[in-house]
Each structure stands twice: as structure tokens, then as C-alpha cells.
């Protein structure tokens, strides 16, 4: 792909046209190199030097850290803006989710750019520094709020294979939702089905069930599929009971076997607006708390 084609793509699909003129983008495009990349290929690896950034001209990529999917990037998006930060190494990996076309801009390209057109090169550098700061604020700022509703996939050790079999049968439906699970369950599901977690929690005995419960209380769970082992004792039994109780409080669908899990998937994938009956117990509790707070 030549520089003119790259420039046309960037003007039509990226945010650059909001901050740079067509001529400036055209000049910048002469320093970019395009390449075709197959699906499931690593474009950037966590821990490697932050020495380039890339734009996605076609396809789709996913951003991962510790094997947990953080985000997806579509056509026109870019990644690797930490190239211009004080951050020496990458804190996340980027992989292609499908066959893609990317253009790459390296530190060497920037050196050439600034030697030939210093004012424009600095303008681009400052733009990427600002984008990096904005993204950091969104991710780490005190006002950050995750509005996603995750489908939780949980299984006791003796039930993990059953969960994997269930997910294989319903991979298309389950893949529609952001997923949350423990790290070990997430890796198993990735190997068996190719599905990647949107969020990862600790294992159940180490607080994973409590973490899912917290997500229930913050309205970040649309349903829970929890294949429990009914014939074994569990050291975190109290956490399991607490998770079920929270699902009752917030009226979250909670499945514990393949039959009820299929019912939940059917309910969630319908896309209909579901009118829930108000939880009178919860409403009464909230009214009671307000009275306590308002009393002298």
C-alpha cells in the first residue's frame, strides 16, 4: 500500500482528520509502512520495548494484559502511543482477532520525520502524548466507571471440563458478551474455545467469588453460570452462599447446571427489554437505611 492510499484511509477512518489537515496527514503517511497480518498474530508483546505505534487499516485487534482482554480496536484505531511516553516497555499485548492490515511508525521513522519536517513531527508527537495521558486518565482516574455488563463463568475444579464442554456448544452465544472468570478458567476456555476474558478475578478460595459479588452490586453482571460440585466440601462455602444471596438481592440470573445455563443464555440473547419485578425486600431495606440516616 502506497503513502497516498494510507493517507486516504487515515483521513476517512481515524481521528487524525480532527486535529491535522489532509496535507499534514499525507506527509505523515510517507513515514508509515503497511503490512498484512494473519489472525491470532501478536503485533505487540507485553514487556517488550515501546518502540513503535500502529494504525489499523483493516480487520480487528484485541488488547490483552495477563491473558485478560482489556479492549478491542477497530478500523481507524491506533495503539502503541506509549512510544512517546516515559514508559520504557509495553504494559499490554496486542493480537489480531482476524486477518488485518496495519501501518507501523517506529522511533527510527520518527527520527527521519523530525530531521526532515521538525515542526510537524513535534506536532504529531505532542498529539500522541496527549492521547496517552487521556487514555491513562480514563483507565486509572478516580472517575473511571466500567459500564460493561459481564457474563460470569465459574466452575469448581471437578466441573471445569463440564463448563468447557458447555461453552463449546454455545460458543457463538457466549462470545457475544464480555466475559469474567478466574485466570485458570479463562486460560482453559481460551485453549478450548478461543474465547478471551474481558476481566479476570482470583480463584474462588482466594476471593474470586467475592470479586464477582462486588461486580453484581455495581451492576456489572448480566448473568452468572456457576457449575458447582455438589458432592464435595469447599473451604469458601460461605462466599458461594453470599454470591447466590447477592444474585437474589439484585435479581441476577444464576445458573448452576447446563439446563439452567441454557435458559439464561436464551434469556440474555433474546435482546428484549426485560421488565423486572421490583425487589420489595431491597426497597424496604433502602427505605429503612434512609430513615436511619435522616434521624437526628
PDB file of C-alpha atoms in Angstrom:
ATOM      1  CA  UNK A   1       0.000   0.000   0.000  1.00  0.00           C
ATOM      2  CA  UNK A   2       1.497   3.357  -1.026  1.00  0.00           C
ATOM      3  CA  UNK A   3       1.567   6.561   1.004  1.00  0.00           C
ATOM      4  CA  UNK A   4      -1.369   8.086  -0.873  1.00  0.00           C
ATOM      5  CA  UNK A   5      -3.617   5.100  -0.126  1.00  0.00           C
ATOM      6  CA  UNK A   6      -2.532   5.100   3.520  1.00  0.00           C
ATOM      7  CA  UNK A   7      -3.319   8.816   3.803  1.00  0.00           C
ATOM      8  CA  UNK A   8      -6.782   8.343   2.308  1.00  0.00           C
ATOM      9  CA  UNK A   9      -7.506   5.550   4.784  1.00  0.00           C
ATOM     10  CA  UNK A  10      -6.328   7.589   7.756  1.00  0.00           C
ATOM     11  CA  UNK A  11      -8.348  10.636   6.714  1.00  0.00           C
ATOM     12  CA  UNK A  12     -11.542   8.607   6.290  1.00  0.00           C
ATOM     13  CA  UNK A  13     -11.294   6.239   9.277  1.00  0.00           C
ATOM     14  CA  UNK A  14      -9.089   7.706  12.021  1.00  0.00           C
ATOM     15  CA  UNK A  15      -9.357  10.660  14.407  1.00  0.00           C
ATOM     16  CA  UNK A  16      -6.358  12.349  12.787  1.00  0.00           C
ATOM     17  CA  UNK A  17      -8.573  14.456  10.494  1.00  0.00           C
ATOM     18  CA  UNK A  18      -9.964  16.186  13.598  1.00  0.00           C
ATOM     19  CA  UNK A  19      -6.518  17.504  14.532  1.00  0.00           C
ATOM     20  CA  UNK A  20      -4.472  17.606  11.320  1.00  0.00           C
ATOM     21  CA  UNK A  21      -5.020  18.851   7.791  1.00  0.00           C
ATOM     22  CA  UNK A  22      -5.188  16.477   4.842  1.00  0.00           C
ATOM     23  CA  UNK A  23      -1.770  17.719   3.708  1.00  0.00           C
ATOM     24  CA  UNK A  24      -0.252  17.058   7.145  1.00  0.00           C
ATOM     25  CA  UNK A  25      -1.673  13.529   7.218  1.00  0.00           C
ATOM     26  CA  UNK A  26      -0.359  12.980   3.690  1.00  0.00           C
ATOM     27  CA  UNK A  27       3.149  13.996   4.775  1.00  0.00           C
ATOM     28  CA  UNK A  28       2.941  11.783   7.861  1.00  0.00           C
ATOM     29  CA  UNK A  29       1.846   8.816   5.721  1.00  0.00           C
ATOM     30  CA  UNK A  30       5.170   8.791   3.874  1.00  0.00           C
ATOM     31  CA  UNK A  31       6.799   7.561   7.089  1.00  0.00           C
ATOM     32  CA  UNK A  32       4.389   4.658   7.594  1.00  0.00           C
ATOM     33  CA  UNK A  33       4.871   1.098   6.384  1.00  0.00           C
ATOM     34  CA  UNK A  34       1.897  -1.200   5.794  1.00  0.00           C
ATOM     35  CA  UNK A  35       1.736  -4.957   6.230  1.00  0.00           C
ATOM     36  CA  UNK A  36      -0.848  -7.714   6.109  1.00  0.00           C
ATOM     37  CA  UNK A  37      -1.166  -9.821   9.258  1.00  0.00           C
ATOM     38  CA  UNK A  38      -2.960 -13.141   9.738  1.00  0.00           C
ATOM     39  CA  UNK A  39      -5.458 -13.739  12.535  1.00  0.00           C
ATOM     40  CA  UNK A  40      -4.221 -14.504  16.073  1.00  0.00           C
ATOM     41  CA  UNK A  41      -0.793 -12.965  15.485  1.00  0.00           C
ATOM     42  CA  UNK A  42       0.967 -10.859  18.126  1.00  0.00           C
ATOM     43  CA  UNK A  43       1.639  -7.312  16.932  1.00  0.00           C
ATOM     44  CA  UNK A  44       2.976  -6.017  20.234  1.00  0.00           C
ATOM     45  CA  UNK A  45       4.034  -8.064  23.255  1.00  0.00           C
ATOM     46  CA  UNK A  46       3.765  -7.127  26.913  1.00  0.00           C
ATOM     47  CA  UNK A  47       7.211  -6.343  28.317  1.00  0.00           C
ATOM     48  CA  UNK A  48       8.902  -5.560  25.003  1.00  0.00           C
ATOM     49  CA  UNK A  49      10.359  -2.089  24.239  1.00  0.00           C
ATOM     50  CA  UNK A  50       7.757   0.557  23.375  1.00  0.00           C
ATOM     51  CA  UNK A  51       9.433   1.475  20.099  1.00  0.00           C
ATOM     52  CA  UNK A  52       6.565   1.841  17.608  1.00  0.00           C
ATOM     53  CA  UNK A  53       2.889   2.625  17.176  1.00  0.00           C
ATOM     54  CA  UNK A  54       0.430   1.195  14.654  1.00  0.00           C
ATOM     55  CA  UNK A  55      -2.812   2.128  12.949  1.00  0.00           C
ATOM     56  CA  UNK A  56      -5.371  -0.488  11.983  1.00  0.00           C
ATOM     57  CA  UNK A  57      -6.500  -0.028   8.375  1.00  0.00           C
ATOM     58  CA  UNK A  58      -8.484  -3.243   8.108  1.00  0.00           C
ATOM     59  CA  UNK A  59      -9.566  -6.037  10.461  1.00  0.00           C
ATOM     60  CA  UNK A  60      -9.760  -6.038  14.251  1.00  0.00           C
ATOM     61  CA  UNK A  61      -7.295  -6.414  17.129  1.00  0.00           C
ATOM     62  CA  UNK A  62      -7.581  -7.072  20.846  1.00  0.00           C
ATOM     63  CA  UNK A  63      -5.554  -5.632  23.707  1.00  0.00           C
ATOM     64  CA  UNK A  64      -4.577  -8.099  26.444  1.00  0.00           C
ATOM     65  CA  UNK A  65      -2.735  -7.993  29.758  1.00  0.00           C
ATOM     66  CA  UNK A  66      -2.050 -11.138  31.791  1.00  0.00           C
ATOM     67  CA  UNK A  67      -4.163 -13.076  29.252  1.00  0.00           C
ATOM     68  CA  UNK A  68      -7.173 -10.876  30.050  1.00  0.00           C
ATOM     69  CA  UNK A  69      -8.798  -8.923  27.232  1.00  0.00           C
ATOM     70  CA  UNK A  70      -8.852  -5.225  28.080  1.00  0.00           C
ATOM     71  CA  UNK A  71     -10.207  -3.775  24.871  1.00  0.00           C
ATOM     72  CA  UNK A  72     -10.757  -4.276  21.159  1.00  0.00           C
ATOM     73  CA  UNK A  73      -9.648  -1.856  18.448  1.00  0.00           C
ATOM     74  CA  UNK A  74     -11.479  -1.446  15.155  1.00  0.00           C
ATOM     75  CA  UNK A  75     -10.552   0.069  11.799  1.00  0.00           C
ATOM     76  CA  UNK A  76      -9.071   3.544  12.185  1.00  0.00           C
ATOM     77  CA  UNK A  77      -7.899   2.949  15.729  1.00  0.00           C
ATOM     78  CA  UNK A  78      -4.275   3.012  16.776  1.00  0.00           C
ATOM     79  CA  UNK A  79      -2.167   1.500  19.537  1.00  0.00           C
ATOM     80  CA  UNK A  80       1.351   1.830  20.896  1.00  0.00           C
ATOM     81  CA  UNK A  81       1.105   5.532  21.818  1.00  0.00           C
ATOM     82  CA  UNK A  82       3.395   4.767  24.785  1.00  0.00           C
ATOM     83  CA  UNK A  83       6.215   5.053  22.232  1.00  0.00           C
ATOM     84  CA  UNK A  84       6.372   8.761  23.127  1.00  0.00           C
ATOM     85  CA  UNK A  85       5.952   8.354  26.888  1.00  0.00           C
ATOM     86  CA  UNK A  86       8.483   7.745  29.653  1.00  0.00           C
ATOM     87  CA  UNK A  87       7.239   4.166  29.754  1.00  0.00           C
ATOM     88  CA  UNK A  88      10.133   2.015  28.557  1.00  0.00           C
ATOM     89  CA  UNK A  89       8.251  -1.221  27.956  1.00  0.00           C
ATOM     90  CA  UNK A  90       4.738  -2.170  26.938  1.00  0.00           C
ATOM     91  CA  UNK A  91       2.250  -2.994  29.670  1.00  0.00           C
ATOM     92  CA  UNK A  92      -0.115  -4.902  27.361  1.00  0.00           C
ATOM     93  CA  UNK A  93      -0.055  -7.115  24.288  1.00  0.00           C
ATOM     94  CA  UNK A  94      -1.936  -6.589  21.034  1.00  0.00           C
ATOM     95  CA  UNK A  95      -3.104  -9.508  18.893  1.00  0.00           C
ATOM     96  CA  UNK A  96      -5.081  -9.666  15.680  1.00  0.00           C
ATOM     97  CA  UNK A  97      -8.600 -11.024  16.155  1.00  0.00           C
ATOM     98  CA  UNK A  98      -8.905 -11.581  12.400  1.00  0.00           C
ATOM     99  CA  UNK A  99      -6.864 -11.056   9.258  1.00  0.00           C
ATOM    100  CA  UNK A 100      -5.812  -7.411   9.369  1.00  0.00           C
ATOM    101  CA  UNK A 101      -3.851  -4.647   7.680  1.00  0.00           C
ATOM    102  CA  UNK A 102      -1.753  -2.324   9.843  1.00  0.00           C
ATOM    103  CA  UNK A 103       0.658   0.529   9.253  1.00  0.00           C
ATOM    104  CA  UNK A 104       3.659   0.968  11.533  1.00  0.00           C
ATOM    105  CA  UNK A 105       5.508   4.078  12.705  1.00  0.00           C
ATOM    106  CA  UNK A 106       8.775   3.384  14.531  1.00  0.00           C
ATOM    107  CA  UNK A 107      11.212   5.501  16.519  1.00  0.00           C
ATOM    108  CA  UNK A 108      13.550   5.340  13.528  1.00  0.00           C
ATOM    109  CA  UNK A 109      10.770   6.681  11.317  1.00  0.00           C
ATOM    110  CA  UNK A 110      10.230   9.492  13.801  1.00  0.00           C
ATOM    111  CA  UNK A 111      13.934  10.367  13.718  1.00  0.00           C
ATOM    112  CA  UNK A 112      13.750  10.681   9.939  1.00  0.00           C
ATOM    113  CA  UNK A 113      10.499  12.643  10.191  1.00  0.00           C
ATOM    114  CA  UNK A 114      11.862  15.183  12.682  1.00  0.00           C
ATOM    115  CA  UNK A 115      15.038  15.706  10.666  1.00  0.00           C
ATOM    116  CA  UNK A 116      13.027  16.473   7.526  1.00  0.00           C
ATOM    117  CA  UNK A 117       9.978  18.258   8.966  1.00  0.00           C
ATOM    118  CA  UNK A 118      10.648  19.124  12.622  1.00  0.00           C
ATOM    119  CA  UNK A 119       7.599  21.297  13.365  1.00  0.00           C
ATOM    120  CA  UNK A 120       5.097  18.766  12.020  1.00  0.00           C
ATOM    121  CA  UNK A 121       6.928  15.858  13.671  1.00  0.00           C
ATOM    122  CA  UNK A 122       6.717  17.584  17.063  1.00  0.00           C
ATOM    123  CA  UNK A 123       3.026  18.307  16.473  1.00  0.00           C
ATOM    124  CA  UNK A 124       2.359  14.601  15.940  1.00  0.00           C
ATOM    125  CA  UNK A 125       4.472  13.688  18.959  1.00  0.00           C
ATOM    126  CA  UNK A 126       2.527  16.077  21.204  1.00  0.00           C
ATOM    127  CA  UNK A 127      -0.732  14.654  19.872  1.00  0.00           C
ATOM    128  CA  UNK A 128       0.238  11.113  20.855  1.00  0.00           C
ATOM    129  CA  UNK A 129       1.473  12.266  24.262  1.00  0.00           C
ATOM    130  CA  UNK A 130      -1.917  13.916  24.856  1.00  0.00           C
ATOM    131  CA  UNK A 131      -3.775  10.790  23.726  1.00  0.00           C
ATOM    132  CA  UNK A 132      -1.656   8.658  26.072  1.00  0.00           C
ATOM    133  CA  UNK A 133      -2.466  10.965  29.000  1.00  0.00           C
ATOM    134  CA  UNK A 134      -6.172  10.883  28.150  1.00  0.00           C
ATOM    135  CA  UNK A 135      -6.211   7.102  27.954  1.00  0.00           C
ATOM    136  CA  UNK A 136      -4.353   6.808  31.258  1.00  0.00           C
ATOM    137  CA  UNK A 137      -6.887   9.095  32.930  1.00  0.00           C
ATOM    138  CA  UNK A 138      -9.772   7.042  31.582  1.00  0.00           C
ATOM    139  CA  UNK A 139      -8.204   3.821  32.778  1.00  0.00           C
ATOM    140  CA  UNK A 140      -6.787   4.866  36.124  1.00  0.00           C
ATOM    141  CA  UNK A 141      -8.643   8.048  37.061  1.00  0.00           C
ATOM    142  CA  UNK A 142     -10.815   8.241  40.130  1.00  0.00           C
ATOM    143  CA  UNK A 143     -13.868   8.929  37.977  1.00  0.00           C
ATOM    144  CA  UNK A 144     -13.414   5.830  35.836  1.00  0.00           C
ATOM    145  CA  UNK A 145     -16.521   3.649  35.772  1.00  0.00           C
ATOM    146  CA  UNK A 146     -16.795   0.377  33.914  1.00  0.00           C
ATOM    147  CA  UNK A 147     -20.281   0.275  32.393  1.00  0.00           C
ATOM    148  CA  UNK A 148     -19.953  -3.178  30.820  1.00  0.00           C
ATOM    149  CA  UNK A 149     -22.220  -5.986  31.938  1.00  0.00           C
ATOM    150  CA  UNK A 150     -20.217  -9.206  32.074  1.00  0.00           C
ATOM    151  CA  UNK A 151     -21.308 -12.813  31.868  1.00  0.00           C
ATOM    152  CA  UNK A 152     -19.544 -14.650  34.694  1.00  0.00           C
ATOM    153  CA  UNK A 153     -18.285 -18.185  34.024  1.00  0.00           C
ATOM    154  CA  UNK A 154     -17.324 -20.100  37.168  1.00  0.00           C
ATOM    155  CA  UNK A 155     -16.681 -23.775  37.861  1.00  0.00           C
ATOM    156  CA  UNK A 156     -15.284 -25.830  40.699  1.00  0.00           C
ATOM    157  CA  UNK A 157     -12.245 -27.904  39.755  1.00  0.00           C
ATOM    158  CA  UNK A 158     -14.224 -31.100  39.191  1.00  0.00           C
ATOM    159  CA  UNK A 159     -16.670 -29.193  36.966  1.00  0.00           C
ATOM    160  CA  UNK A 160     -14.266 -27.244  34.750  1.00  0.00           C
ATOM    161  CA  UNK A 161     -14.401 -29.826  31.954  1.00  0.00           C
ATOM    162  CA  UNK A 162     -18.190 -29.696  32.041  1.00  0.00           C
ATOM    163  CA  UNK A 163     -18.061 -25.914  31.747  1.00  0.00           C
ATOM    164  CA  UNK A 164     -15.652 -26.182  28.806  1.00  0.00           C
ATOM    165  CA  UNK A 165     -17.987 -28.632  27.052  1.00  0.00           C
ATOM    166  CA  UNK A 166     -20.940 -26.316  27.649  1.00  0.00           C
ATOM    167  CA  UNK A 167     -19.069 -23.285  26.293  1.00  0.00           C
ATOM    168  CA  UNK A 168     -18.019 -25.230  23.182  1.00  0.00           C
ATOM    169  CA  UNK A 169     -21.670 -25.999  22.448  1.00  0.00           C
ATOM    170  CA  UNK A 170     -22.695 -22.372  22.891  1.00  0.00           C
ATOM    171  CA  UNK A 171     -19.524 -20.523  21.890  1.00  0.00           C
ATOM    172  CA  UNK A 172     -21.259 -18.125  19.482  1.00  0.00           C
ATOM    173  CA  UNK A 173     -23.854 -17.040  22.028  1.00  0.00           C
ATOM    174  CA  UNK A 174     -21.378 -16.780  24.905  1.00  0.00           C
ATOM    175  CA  UNK A 175     -18.887 -14.900  22.725  1.00  0.00           C
ATOM    176  CA  UNK A 176     -21.374 -12.048  22.362  1.00  0.00           C
ATOM    177  CA  UNK A 177     -20.832 -10.986  25.959  1.00  0.00           C
ATOM    178  CA  UNK A 178     -17.845  -9.544  27.809  1.00  0.00           C
ATOM    179  CA  UNK A 179     -16.687 -12.419  29.996  1.00  0.00           C
ATOM    180  CA  UNK A 180     -15.348 -12.571  33.534  1.00  0.00           C
ATOM    181  CA  UNK A 181     -13.825 -15.658  35.136  1.00  0.00           C
ATOM    182  CA  UNK A 182     -10.860 -16.775  37.193  1.00  0.00           C
ATOM    183  CA  UNK A 183      -7.494 -16.801  35.470  1.00  0.00           C
ATOM    184  CA  UNK A 184      -7.292 -20.608  35.331  1.00  0.00           C
ATOM    185  CA  UNK A 185     -10.813 -20.948  33.953  1.00  0.00           C
ATOM    186  CA  UNK A 186     -10.085 -18.197  31.444  1.00  0.00           C
ATOM    187  CA  UNK A 187      -6.947 -19.909  30.149  1.00  0.00           C
ATOM    188  CA  UNK A 188      -8.794 -23.222  29.871  1.00  0.00           C
ATOM    189  CA  UNK A 189     -11.634 -21.611  27.908  1.00  0.00           C
ATOM    190  CA  UNK A 190      -9.175 -19.792  25.639  1.00  0.00           C
ATOM    191  CA  UNK A 191      -7.354 -23.029  24.813  1.00  0.00           C
ATOM    192  CA  UNK A 192     -10.584 -24.969  24.289  1.00  0.00           C
ATOM    193  CA  UNK A 193     -12.716 -22.352  22.509  1.00  0.00           C
ATOM    194  CA  UNK A 194     -10.608 -19.307  21.621  1.00  0.00           C
ATOM    195  CA  UNK A 195     -12.733 -17.047  23.840  1.00  0.00           C
ATOM    196  CA  UNK A 196     -10.829 -14.338  25.700  1.00  0.00           C
ATOM    197  CA  UNK A 197     -11.814 -12.841  29.039  1.00  0.00           C
ATOM    198  CA  UNK A 198     -12.778  -9.207  29.343  1.00  0.00           C
ATOM    199  CA  UNK A 199     -11.981  -9.309  33.060  1.00  0.00           C
ATOM    200  CA  UNK A 200     -10.149 -11.738  35.335  1.00  0.00           C
ATOM    201  CA  UNK A 201     -10.587 -12.436  39.063  1.00  0.00           C
ATOM    202  CA  UNK A 202      -8.773 -14.631  41.572  1.00  0.00           C
ATOM    203  CA  UNK A 203      -9.767 -18.245  42.136  1.00  0.00           C
ATOM    204  CA  UNK A 204     -12.788 -18.877  44.378  1.00  0.00           C
ATOM    205  CA  UNK A 205     -10.946 -19.782  47.606  1.00  0.00           C
ATOM    206  CA  UNK A 206      -8.751 -16.685  47.175  1.00  0.00           C
ATOM    207  CA  UNK A 207     -11.642 -14.242  46.844  1.00  0.00           C
ATOM    208  CA  UNK A 208     -12.879 -14.727  43.286  1.00  0.00           C
ATOM    209  CA  UNK A 209     -16.492 -15.325  44.309  1.00  0.00           C
ATOM    210  CA  UNK A 210     -16.393 -12.175  46.435  1.00  0.00           C
ATOM    211  CA  UNK A 211     -14.996 -10.231  43.471  1.00  0.00           C
ATOM    212  CA  UNK A 212     -17.875 -11.423  41.275  1.00  0.00           C
ATOM    213  CA  UNK A 213     -20.249 -10.459  44.082  1.00  0.00           C
ATOM    214  CA  UNK A 214     -18.819  -6.947  44.078  1.00  0.00           C
ATOM    215  CA  UNK A 215     -19.470  -6.738  40.332  1.00  0.00           C
ATOM    216  CA  UNK A 216     -23.068  -7.821  40.948  1.00  0.00           C
ATOM    217  CA  UNK A 217     -23.526  -4.976  43.433  1.00  0.00           C
ATOM    218  CA  UNK A 218     -22.048  -2.422  40.989  1.00  0.00           C
ATOM    219  CA  UNK A 219     -24.380  -3.522  38.163  1.00  0.00           C
ATOM    220  CA  UNK A 220     -21.574  -5.078  36.099  1.00  0.00           C
ATOM    221  CA  UNK A 221     -23.011  -8.597  35.805  1.00  0.00           C
ATOM    222  CA  UNK A 222     -25.782  -9.661  33.410  1.00  0.00           C
ATOM    223  CA  UNK A 223     -25.753 -13.312  34.451  1.00  0.00           C
ATOM    224  CA  UNK A 224     -23.726 -15.988  36.224  1.00  0.00           C
ATOM    225  CA  UNK A 225     -23.068 -19.538  35.078  1.00  0.00           C
ATOM    226  CA  UNK A 226     -21.570 -21.380  38.042  1.00  0.00           C
ATOM    227  CA  UNK A 227     -21.077 -25.130  37.616  1.00  0.00           C
ATOM    228  CA  UNK A 228     -20.775 -26.182  41.249  1.00  0.00           C
ATOM    229  CA  UNK A 229     -19.538 -29.526  42.529  1.00  0.00           C
ATOM    230  CA  UNK A 230     -22.458 -30.695  44.712  1.00  0.00           C
ATOM    231  CA  UNK A 231     -20.631 -33.721  46.123  1.00  0.00           C
ATOM    232  CA  UNK A 232     -17.589 -32.039  47.668  1.00  0.00           C
ATOM    233  CA  UNK A 233     -16.992 -29.676  50.571  1.00  0.00           C
ATOM    234  CA  UNK A 234     -15.465 -26.283  49.807  1.00  0.00           C
ATOM    235  CA  UNK A 235     -13.443 -24.058  52.149  1.00  0.00           C
ATOM    236  CA  UNK A 236     -15.094 -20.949  50.698  1.00  0.00           C
ATOM    237  CA  UNK A 237     -18.661 -22.244  51.020  1.00  0.00           C
ATOM    238  CA  UNK A 238     -19.704 -19.020  52.767  1.00  0.00           C
ATOM    239  CA  UNK A 239     -18.519 -16.990  49.758  1.00  0.00           C
ATOM    240  CA  UNK A 240     -20.537 -19.194  47.405  1.00  0.00           C
ATOM    241  CA  UNK A 241     -23.661 -18.715  49.504  1.00  0.00           C
ATOM    242  CA  UNK A 242     -23.036 -14.968  49.657  1.00  0.00           C
ATOM    243  CA  UNK A 243     -22.769 -14.798  45.859  1.00  0.00           C
ATOM    244  CA  UNK A 244     -26.101 -16.569  45.485  1.00  0.00           C
ATOM    245  CA  UNK A 245     -27.667 -14.227  48.031  1.00  0.00           C
ATOM    246  CA  UNK A 246     -26.458 -11.154  46.121  1.00  0.00           C
ATOM    247  CA  UNK A 247     -27.943 -12.550  42.917  1.00  0.00           C
ATOM    248  CA  UNK A 248     -31.278 -12.786  44.738  1.00  0.00           C
ATOM    249  CA  UNK A 249     -30.924  -9.242  46.071  1.00  0.00           C
ATOM    250  CA  UNK A 250     -30.104  -7.711  42.677  1.00  0.00           C
ATOM    251  CA  UNK A 251     -32.173 -10.226  40.667  1.00  0.00           C
ATOM    252  CA  UNK A 252     -29.296 -11.513  38.539  1.00  0.00           C
ATOM    253  CA  UNK A 253     -29.868 -14.795  36.631  1.00  0.00           C
ATOM    254  CA  UNK A 254     -27.821 -17.508  38.361  1.00  0.00           C
ATOM    255  CA  UNK A 255     -27.338 -20.938  36.749  1.00  0.00           C
ATOM    256  CA  UNK A 256     -25.702 -23.917  38.435  1.00  0.00           C
ATOM    257  CA  UNK A 257     -26.110 -26.647  35.785  1.00  0.00           C
ATOM    258  CA  UNK A 258     -26.309 -26.960  31.966  1.00  0.00           C
ATOM    259  CA  UNK A 259     -30.111 -26.843  31.916  1.00  0.00           C
ATOM    260  CA  UNK A 260     -30.425 -23.575  33.799  1.00  0.00           C
ATOM    261  CA  UNK A 261     -27.374 -22.190  31.953  1.00  0.00           C
ATOM    262  CA  UNK A 262     -29.114 -22.754  28.605  1.00  0.00           C
ATOM    263  CA  UNK A 263     -32.181 -20.964  29.949  1.00  0.00           C
ATOM    264  CA  UNK A 264     -30.064 -17.975  30.989  1.00  0.00           C
ATOM    265  CA  UNK A 265     -28.364 -17.781  27.583  1.00  0.00           C
ATOM    266  CA  UNK A 266     -31.722 -17.882  25.832  1.00  0.00           C
ATOM    267  CA  UNK A 267     -32.953 -15.104  28.124  1.00  0.00           C
ATOM    268  CA  UNK A 268     -29.869 -12.923  27.590  1.00  0.00           C
ATOM    269  CA  UNK A 269     -29.520 -13.370  23.839  1.00  0.00           C
ATOM    270  CA  UNK A 270     -33.177 -12.540  23.137  1.00  0.00           C
ATOM    271  CA  UNK A 271     -32.293  -8.857  23.181  1.00  0.00           C
ATOM    272  CA  UNK A 272     -35.731  -7.984  24.515  1.00  0.00           C
ATOM    273  CA  UNK A 273     -36.206  -5.352  27.185  1.00  0.00           C
ATOM    274  CA  UNK A 274     -36.960  -7.356  30.302  1.00  0.00           C
ATOM    275  CA  UNK A 275     -39.191  -5.697  32.874  1.00  0.00           C
ATOM    276  CA  UNK A 276     -38.159  -6.903  36.316  1.00  0.00           C
ATOM    277  CA  UNK A 277     -40.497  -7.069  39.263  1.00  0.00           C
ATOM    278  CA  UNK A 278     -39.205  -4.745  41.952  1.00  0.00           C
ATOM    279  CA  UNK A 279     -37.492  -6.489  44.843  1.00  0.00           C
ATOM    280  CA  UNK A 280     -39.701  -5.338  47.717  1.00  0.00           C
ATOM    281  CA  UNK A 281     -37.264  -6.620  50.332  1.00  0.00           C
ATOM    282  CA  UNK A 282     -34.476  -4.495  48.843  1.00  0.00           C
ATOM    283  CA  UNK A 283     -36.713  -1.433  48.568  1.00  0.00           C
ATOM    284  CA  UNK A 284     -37.827  -1.804  52.178  1.00  0.00           C
ATOM    285  CA  UNK A 285     -34.202  -2.113  53.290  1.00  0.00           C
ATOM    286  CA  UNK A 286     -33.206   1.041  51.406  1.00  0.00           C
ATOM    287  CA  UNK A 287     -36.107   2.975  52.903  1.00  0.00           C
ATOM    288  CA  UNK A 288     -35.056   1.791  56.345  1.00  0.00           C
ATOM    289  CA  UNK A 289     -31.482   2.952  55.742  1.00  0.00           C
ATOM    290  CA  UNK A 290     -32.701   6.370  54.632  1.00  0.00           C
ATOM    291  CA  UNK A 291     -34.692   6.701  57.846  1.00  0.00           C
ATOM    292  CA  UNK A 292     -31.611   5.839  59.896  1.00  0.00           C
ATOM    293  CA  UNK A 293     -29.525   8.443  58.058  1.00  0.00           C
ATOM    294  CA  UNK A 294     -32.192  11.139  58.325  1.00  0.00           C
ATOM    295  CA  UNK A 295     -32.896  10.621  62.024  1.00  0.00           C
ATOM    296  CA  UNK A 296     -31.257  13.153  64.414  1.00  0.00           C
TER     297      UNK A 296
END
